[in-house]
Amino acid sequence: MNLSIVMTTCSTVLALGMMPLFLYLYSQFFSNLVEFVPFTNIIFALVMILVPCGIGILINYRVPQYSKIITKAGLMFLLISCAVIGVLAGISDGGKIFTVLSPQLIATAALMPLTGFICGYILSTLFRMNAPCRRTVSMEVGCQNIQLCTTILKVAFPAERIGQLFFFPVIYIVFQIVEALIFIVLFRCLQRLRPSQKETTEYTAVERAAQGI
């Protein structure tokens, strides 16, 4: 849990400087893009992300007994919000979904979290982390900050242009959740099929005792 909090905090703090820098570097190649990139609004959106993260870390440090309840409530709210946003986007611009979301874009939304999960696990294995840390790094790298994306969209762009832009984050978070659930189910199945370390130790001890007799 501590590793997850540290990784989330570092990625959010780095995003505060890297996101405007990233857009600024890209805007240099397009003459008319600089005036359309709202750097001030984007920085404000990133600060609004940092404040809830700081509150969450403080709650987890001061009153850890309530952190699990708040986490579960937050996840439920996130899932409900994503479902509502998806339904509203489908109702308002449903006819444009297949026009805006090309097969290449859908494939990108499906491969991005999968690539993050795999790369995170491989890199943490190369650094010789233990199994729980490898799984944590894998999930943290694969699960991108969709709230950051949607917040930037709401703050930085006019309301009449947000509708179609919301399609990709919605599709992305669907693939992200589905792929994460698949990995979790596979891991649980592997745990049930593979005997635990405690059972293996007990079996070895009994076998050695029997041989000694």
PDB file of C-alpha atoms in Angstrom:
ATOM      1  CA  MET A   1       0.000   0.000   0.000  1.00  0.00           C
ATOM      2  CA  ASN A   2       2.821   2.419   0.873  1.00  0.00           C
ATOM      3  CA  LEU A   3       4.567   1.684  -2.442  1.00  0.00           C
ATOM      4  CA  SER A   4       1.346   2.376  -4.324  1.00  0.00           C
ATOM      5  CA  ILE A   5       0.879   5.718  -2.538  1.00  0.00           C
ATOM      6  CA  VAL A   6       4.488   6.757  -3.205  1.00  0.00           C
ATOM      7  CA  MET A   7       4.229   5.889  -6.915  1.00  0.00           C
ATOM      8  CA  THR A   8       0.916   7.719  -7.294  1.00  0.00           C
ATOM      9  CA  THR A   9       2.268  10.796  -5.500  1.00  0.00           C
ATOM     10  CA  CYS A  10       5.463  10.905  -7.582  1.00  0.00           C
ATOM     11  CA  SER A  11       3.624  10.471 -10.886  1.00  0.00           C
ATOM     12  CA  THR A  12       1.109  13.198 -10.008  1.00  0.00           C
ATOM     13  CA  VAL A  13       3.784  15.664  -8.864  1.00  0.00           C
ATOM     14  CA  LEU A  14       5.883  15.003 -11.973  1.00  0.00           C
ATOM     15  CA  ALA A  15       2.793  15.470 -14.143  1.00  0.00           C
ATOM     16  CA  LEU A  16       2.488  19.001 -12.749  1.00  0.00           C
ATOM     17  CA  GLY A  17       5.602  20.002 -14.664  1.00  0.00           C
ATOM     18  CA  MET A  18       5.847  17.407 -17.400  1.00  0.00           C
ATOM     19  CA  MET A  19       2.345  17.815 -18.877  1.00  0.00           C
ATOM     20  CA  PRO A  20       2.698  21.539 -19.742  1.00  0.00           C
ATOM     21  CA  LEU A  21       6.292  20.921 -20.864  1.00  0.00           C
ATOM     22  CA  PHE A  22       5.142  18.062 -23.094  1.00  0.00           C
ATOM     23  CA  LEU A  23       2.451  20.210 -24.715  1.00  0.00           C
ATOM     24  CA  TYR A  24       4.850  23.136 -25.086  1.00  0.00           C
ATOM     25  CA  LEU A  25       7.442  21.007 -26.886  1.00  0.00           C
ATOM     26  CA  TYR A  26       4.828  19.584 -29.240  1.00  0.00           C
ATOM     27  CA  SER A  27       3.337  23.011 -29.904  1.00  0.00           C
ATOM     28  CA  GLN A  28       6.670  24.244 -31.286  1.00  0.00           C
ATOM     29  CA  PHE A  29       6.130  22.147 -34.417  1.00  0.00           C
ATOM     30  CA  PHE A  30       2.734  23.743 -35.146  1.00  0.00           C
ATOM     31  CA  SER A  31       2.572  27.476 -35.720  1.00  0.00           C
ATOM     32  CA  ASN A  32      -1.055  27.937 -34.607  1.00  0.00           C
ATOM     33  CA  LEU A  33      -1.113  25.495 -31.703  1.00  0.00           C
ATOM     34  CA  VAL A  34       0.602  27.621 -29.044  1.00  0.00           C
ATOM     35  CA  GLU A  35      -2.294  30.064 -28.674  1.00  0.00           C
ATOM     36  CA  PHE A  36      -4.823  27.209 -28.367  1.00  0.00           C
ATOM     37  CA  VAL A  37      -3.034  25.313 -25.578  1.00  0.00           C
ATOM     38  CA  PRO A  38      -4.410  26.600 -22.220  1.00  0.00           C
ATOM     39  CA  PHE A  39      -1.313  26.120 -20.061  1.00  0.00           C
ATOM     40  CA  THR A  40      -2.760  28.048 -17.089  1.00  0.00           C
ATOM     41  CA  ASN A  41      -5.926  25.958 -17.004  1.00  0.00           C
ATOM     42  CA  ILE A  42      -3.949  22.726 -17.327  1.00  0.00           C
ATOM     43  CA  ILE A  43      -1.704  23.644 -14.381  1.00  0.00           C
ATOM     44  CA  PHE A  44      -4.820  24.523 -12.371  1.00  0.00           C
ATOM     45  CA  ALA A  45      -6.317  21.124 -13.231  1.00  0.00           C
ATOM     46  CA  LEU A  46      -3.160  19.331 -12.104  1.00  0.00           C
ATOM     47  CA  VAL A  47      -3.177  21.246  -8.806  1.00  0.00           C
ATOM     48  CA  MET A  48      -6.800  20.197  -8.281  1.00  0.00           C
ATOM     49  CA  ILE A  49      -5.641  16.591  -8.675  1.00  0.00           C
ATOM     50  CA  LEU A  50      -2.824  17.021  -6.143  1.00  0.00           C
ATOM     51  CA  VAL A  51      -5.122  18.329  -3.399  1.00  0.00           C
ATOM     52  CA  PRO A  52      -7.344  15.192  -3.173  1.00  0.00           C
ATOM     53  CA  CYS A  53      -4.228  12.999  -3.342  1.00  0.00           C
ATOM     54  CA  GLY A  54      -2.716  14.914  -0.428  1.00  0.00           C
ATOM     55  CA  ILE A  55      -5.932  14.599   1.568  1.00  0.00           C
ATOM     56  CA  GLY A  56      -6.027  10.853   0.881  1.00  0.00           C
ATOM     57  CA  ILE A  57      -2.430  10.389   2.030  1.00  0.00           C
ATOM     58  CA  LEU A  58      -3.140  12.406   5.190  1.00  0.00           C
ATOM     59  CA  ILE A  59      -6.228  10.309   5.973  1.00  0.00           C
ATOM     60  CA  ASN A  60      -4.307   7.088   5.422  1.00  0.00           C
ATOM     61  CA  TYR A  61      -1.556   8.325   7.761  1.00  0.00           C
ATOM     62  CA  ARG A  62      -3.727   9.808  10.512  1.00  0.00           C
ATOM     63  CA  VAL A  63      -6.773   7.518  10.541  1.00  0.00           C
ATOM     64  CA  PRO A  64      -5.826   4.366   8.586  1.00  0.00           C
ATOM     65  CA  GLN A  65      -8.881   2.514   9.915  1.00  0.00           C
ATOM     66  CA  TYR A  66     -11.094   4.686   7.694  1.00  0.00           C
ATOM     67  CA  SER A  67      -8.902   4.539   4.589  1.00  0.00           C
ATOM     68  CA  LYS A  68     -10.325   1.225   3.324  1.00  0.00           C
ATOM     69  CA  ILE A  69     -13.901   2.469   3.683  1.00  0.00           C
ATOM     70  CA  ILE A  70     -13.090   5.694   1.844  1.00  0.00           C
ATOM     71  CA  THR A  71     -11.218   3.741  -0.853  1.00  0.00           C
ATOM     72  CA  LYS A  72     -14.171   1.417  -1.459  1.00  0.00           C
ATOM     73  CA  ALA A  73     -16.599   4.341  -1.540  1.00  0.00           C
ATOM     74  CA  GLY A  74     -14.309   6.201  -3.943  1.00  0.00           C
ATOM     75  CA  LEU A  75     -14.025   3.203  -6.262  1.00  0.00           C
ATOM     76  CA  MET A  76     -17.800   2.779  -6.311  1.00  0.00           C
ATOM     77  CA  PHE A  77     -18.216   6.476  -7.076  1.00  0.00           C
ATOM     78  CA  LEU A  78     -15.596   6.210  -9.843  1.00  0.00           C
ATOM     79  CA  LEU A  79     -17.312   3.227 -11.471  1.00  0.00           C
ATOM     80  CA  ILE A  80     -20.723   4.902 -11.271  1.00  0.00           C
ATOM     81  CA  SER A  81     -19.299   8.141 -12.681  1.00  0.00           C
ATOM     82  CA  CYS A  82     -17.655   6.297 -15.578  1.00  0.00           C
ATOM     83  CA  ALA A  83     -20.911   4.490 -16.341  1.00  0.00           C
ATOM     84  CA  VAL A  84     -22.894   7.749 -16.241  1.00  0.00           C
ATOM     85  CA  ILE A  85     -20.349   9.553 -18.424  1.00  0.00           C
ATOM     86  CA  GLY A  86     -20.399   6.671 -20.907  1.00  0.00           C
ATOM     87  CA  VAL A  87     -24.198   6.666 -21.082  1.00  0.00           C
ATOM     88  CA  LEU A  88     -24.435  10.450 -21.437  1.00  0.00           C
ATOM     89  CA  ALA A  89     -21.715  10.497 -24.092  1.00  0.00           C
ATOM     90  CA  GLY A  90     -23.504   7.725 -25.970  1.00  0.00           C
ATOM     91  CA  ILE A  91     -26.827   9.575 -25.800  1.00  0.00           C
ATOM     92  CA  SER A  92     -25.445  12.959 -26.838  1.00  0.00           C
ATOM     93  CA  ASP A  93     -23.008  11.814 -29.533  1.00  0.00           C
ATOM     94  CA  GLY A  94     -23.886   8.150 -29.975  1.00  0.00           C
ATOM     95  CA  GLY A  95     -24.035   8.367 -33.741  1.00  0.00           C
ATOM     96  CA  LYS A  96     -20.496   9.719 -33.900  1.00  0.00           C
ATOM     97  CA  ILE A  97     -18.855   7.046 -31.739  1.00  0.00           C
ATOM     98  CA  PHE A  98     -17.843   4.775 -34.594  1.00  0.00           C
ATOM     99  CA  THR A  99     -16.837   7.779 -36.696  1.00  0.00           C
ATOM    100  CA  VAL A 100     -14.554   9.255 -34.044  1.00  0.00           C
ATOM    101  CA  LEU A 101     -13.259   5.970 -32.597  1.00  0.00           C
ATOM    102  CA  SER A 102     -11.473   4.187 -35.403  1.00  0.00           C
ATOM    103  CA  PRO A 103     -10.282   0.570 -35.036  1.00  0.00           C
ATOM    104  CA  GLN A 104      -6.735   1.883 -34.586  1.00  0.00           C
ATOM    105  CA  LEU A 105      -7.850   4.097 -31.690  1.00  0.00           C
ATOM    106  CA  ILE A 106      -9.731   1.239 -30.009  1.00  0.00           C
ATOM    107  CA  ALA A 107      -6.695  -1.028 -30.429  1.00  0.00           C
ATOM    108  CA  THR A 108      -4.544   1.694 -28.850  1.00  0.00           C
ATOM    109  CA  ALA A 109      -6.908   1.942 -25.877  1.00  0.00           C
ATOM    110  CA  ALA A 110      -6.724  -1.833 -25.440  1.00  0.00           C
ATOM    111  CA  LEU A 111      -2.944  -2.157 -25.788  1.00  0.00           C
ATOM    112  CA  MET A 112      -1.870   0.797 -23.621  1.00  0.00           C
ATOM    113  CA  PRO A 113      -2.900  -0.671 -20.227  1.00  0.00           C
ATOM    114  CA  LEU A 114      -1.754  -4.157 -21.238  1.00  0.00           C
ATOM    115  CA  THR A 115       1.665  -2.802 -22.218  1.00  0.00           C
ATOM    116  CA  GLY A 116       1.882  -0.924 -18.920  1.00  0.00           C
ATOM    117  CA  PHE A 117       1.036  -4.026 -16.869  1.00  0.00           C
ATOM    118  CA  ILE A 118       3.641  -6.142 -18.656  1.00  0.00           C
ATOM    119  CA  CYS A 119       6.405  -3.509 -18.664  1.00  0.00           C
ATOM    120  CA  GLY A 120       5.850  -2.713 -14.988  1.00  0.00           C
ATOM    121  CA  TYR A 121       6.128  -6.362 -14.007  1.00  0.00           C
ATOM    122  CA  ILE A 122       9.219  -6.967 -16.159  1.00  0.00           C
ATOM    123  CA  LEU A 123      11.055  -3.868 -14.890  1.00  0.00           C
ATOM    124  CA  SER A 124      10.270  -4.623 -11.237  1.00  0.00           C
ATOM    125  CA  THR A 125      11.488  -8.192 -11.786  1.00  0.00           C
ATOM    126  CA  LEU A 126      14.753  -6.903 -13.267  1.00  0.00           C
ATOM    127  CA  PHE A 127      15.240  -4.785 -10.128  1.00  0.00           C
ATOM    128  CA  ARG A 128      14.700  -7.931  -8.029  1.00  0.00           C
ATOM    129  CA  MET A 129      11.640  -6.758  -6.137  1.00  0.00           C
ATOM    130  CA  ASN A 130       9.575  -9.289  -4.226  1.00  0.00           C
ATOM    131  CA  ALA A 131       6.314 -10.684  -5.604  1.00  0.00           C
ATOM    132  CA  PRO A 132       3.896  -8.233  -3.888  1.00  0.00           C
ATOM    133  CA  CYS A 133       5.992  -5.244  -5.020  1.00  0.00           C
ATOM    134  CA  ARG A 134       6.119  -6.581  -8.591  1.00  0.00           C
ATOM    135  CA  ARG A 135       2.336  -6.830  -8.677  1.00  0.00           C
ATOM    136  CA  THR A 136       1.983  -3.333  -7.196  1.00  0.00           C
ATOM    137  CA  VAL A 137       4.365  -1.776  -9.733  1.00  0.00           C
ATOM    138  CA  SER A 138       2.611  -3.614 -12.558  1.00  0.00           C
ATOM    139  CA  MET A 139      -0.793  -2.238 -11.560  1.00  0.00           C
ATOM    140  CA  GLU A 140       0.526   1.279 -10.938  1.00  0.00           C
ATOM    141  CA  VAL A 141       2.240   1.441 -14.337  1.00  0.00           C
ATOM    142  CA  GLY A 142      -0.713  -0.068 -16.189  1.00  0.00           C
ATOM    143  CA  CYS A 143      -3.446   1.989 -14.498  1.00  0.00           C
ATOM    144  CA  GLN A 144      -3.083   5.498 -15.860  1.00  0.00           C
ATOM    145  CA  ASN A 145      -4.659   8.544 -14.241  1.00  0.00           C
ATOM    146  CA  ILE A 146      -7.963   8.866 -16.109  1.00  0.00           C
ATOM    147  CA  GLN A 147      -9.173  11.446 -13.581  1.00  0.00           C
ATOM    148  CA  LEU A 148      -6.283  13.678 -14.642  1.00  0.00           C
ATOM    149  CA  CYS A 149      -7.273  13.300 -18.286  1.00  0.00           C
ATOM    150  CA  THR A 150     -10.960  14.072 -17.704  1.00  0.00           C
ATOM    151  CA  THR A 151     -10.142  17.004 -15.408  1.00  0.00           C
ATOM    152  CA  ILE A 152      -7.898  18.568 -18.052  1.00  0.00           C
ATOM    153  CA  LEU A 153     -10.637  18.084 -20.640  1.00  0.00           C
ATOM    154  CA  LYS A 154     -13.240  19.783 -18.445  1.00  0.00           C
ATOM    155  CA  VAL A 155     -11.031  22.701 -17.432  1.00  0.00           C
ATOM    156  CA  ALA A 156      -8.995  23.302 -20.578  1.00  0.00           C
ATOM    157  CA  PHE A 157     -11.530  22.933 -23.387  1.00  0.00           C
ATOM    158  CA  PRO A 158     -14.917  24.555 -24.087  1.00  0.00           C
ATOM    159  CA  ALA A 159     -18.043  22.529 -23.302  1.00  0.00           C
ATOM    160  CA  GLU A 160     -19.121  22.185 -26.941  1.00  0.00           C
ATOM    161  CA  ARG A 161     -15.885  20.353 -27.812  1.00  0.00           C
ATOM    162  CA  ILE A 162     -15.642  18.004 -24.812  1.00  0.00           C
ATOM    163  CA  GLY A 163     -18.337  15.508 -25.892  1.00  0.00           C
ATOM    164  CA  GLN A 164     -16.352  13.642 -28.525  1.00  0.00           C
ATOM    165  CA  LEU A 165     -13.072  14.031 -26.623  1.00  0.00           C
ATOM    166  CA  PHE A 166     -14.532  12.033 -23.726  1.00  0.00           C
ATOM    167  CA  PHE A 167     -14.922   8.900 -25.864  1.00  0.00           C
ATOM    168  CA  PHE A 168     -11.289   7.836 -25.683  1.00  0.00           C
ATOM    169  CA  PRO A 169     -10.921   8.101 -21.859  1.00  0.00           C
ATOM    170  CA  VAL A 170     -14.166   6.148 -21.434  1.00  0.00           C
ATOM    171  CA  ILE A 171     -13.036   3.376 -23.791  1.00  0.00           C
ATOM    172  CA  TYR A 172      -9.577   3.392 -22.212  1.00  0.00           C
ATOM    173  CA  ILE A 173     -10.824   2.982 -18.635  1.00  0.00           C
ATOM    174  CA  VAL A 174     -13.123   0.144 -19.726  1.00  0.00           C
ATOM    175  CA  PHE A 175     -10.173  -1.791 -21.175  1.00  0.00           C
ATOM    176  CA  GLN A 176      -8.041  -0.864 -18.155  1.00  0.00           C
ATOM    177  CA  ILE A 177     -10.570  -2.270 -15.666  1.00  0.00           C
ATOM    178  CA  VAL A 178     -11.323  -5.384 -17.730  1.00  0.00           C
ATOM    179  CA  GLU A 179      -7.649  -6.250 -18.244  1.00  0.00           C
ATOM    180  CA  ALA A 180      -6.826  -5.625 -14.569  1.00  0.00           C
ATOM    181  CA  LEU A 181      -9.708  -7.896 -13.505  1.00  0.00           C
ATOM    182  CA  ILE A 182      -8.481 -10.604 -15.892  1.00  0.00           C
ATOM    183  CA  PHE A 183      -4.994 -10.468 -14.361  1.00  0.00           C
ATOM    184  CA  ILE A 184      -6.460 -10.576 -10.841  1.00  0.00           C
ATOM    185  CA  VAL A 185      -8.639 -13.599 -11.662  1.00  0.00           C
ATOM    186  CA  LEU A 186      -5.696 -15.408 -13.279  1.00  0.00           C
ATOM    187  CA  PHE A 187      -3.526 -14.668 -10.237  1.00  0.00           C
ATOM    188  CA  ARG A 188      -6.189 -15.977  -7.834  1.00  0.00           C
ATOM    189  CA  CYS A 189      -6.620 -19.128  -9.903  1.00  0.00           C
ATOM    190  CA  LEU A 190      -2.846 -19.643  -9.908  1.00  0.00           C
ATOM    191  CA  GLN A 191      -2.798 -19.225  -6.129  1.00  0.00           C
ATOM    192  CA  ARG A 192      -5.459 -21.898  -5.720  1.00  0.00           C
ATOM    193  CA  LEU A 193      -3.735 -24.334  -8.069  1.00  0.00           C
ATOM    194  CA  ARG A 194      -0.255 -23.819  -6.626  1.00  0.00           C
ATOM    195  CA  PRO A 195       0.317 -25.028  -3.031  1.00  0.00           C
ATOM    196  CA  SER A 196       1.264 -22.277  -0.603  1.00  0.00           C
ATOM    197  CA  GLN A 197       4.733 -21.973   0.911  1.00  0.00           C
ATOM    198  CA  LYS A 198       3.341 -22.955   4.315  1.00  0.00           C
ATOM    199  CA  GLU A 199       1.761 -26.144   2.973  1.00  0.00           C
ATOM    200  CA  THR A 200       4.978 -27.046   1.134  1.00  0.00           C
ATOM    201  CA  THR A 201       7.047 -26.508   4.292  1.00  0.00           C
ATOM    202  CA  GLU A 202       4.686 -28.610   6.394  1.00  0.00           C
ATOM    203  CA  TYR A 203       4.696 -31.408   3.802  1.00  0.00           C
ATOM    204  CA  THR A 204       8.509 -31.374   3.678  1.00  0.00           C
ATOM    205  CA  ALA A 205       8.752 -31.489   7.477  1.00  0.00           C
ATOM    206  CA  VAL A 206       6.333 -34.433   7.685  1.00  0.00           C
ATOM    207  CA  GLU A 207       8.191 -36.260   4.914  1.00  0.00           C
ATOM    208  CA  ARG A 208      11.550 -35.785   6.669  1.00  0.00           C
ATOM    209  CA  ALA A 209      10.080 -36.942   9.971  1.00  0.00           C
ATOM    210  CA  ALA A 210       8.683 -40.043   8.298  1.00  0.00           C
ATOM    211  CA  GLN A 211      12.048 -40.810   6.722  1.00  0.00           C
ATOM    212  CA  GLY A 212      13.749 -40.382  10.092  1.00  0.00           C
ATOM    213  CA  ILE A 213      11.381 -42.904  11.623  1.00  0.00           C
TER     214      ILE A 213
END
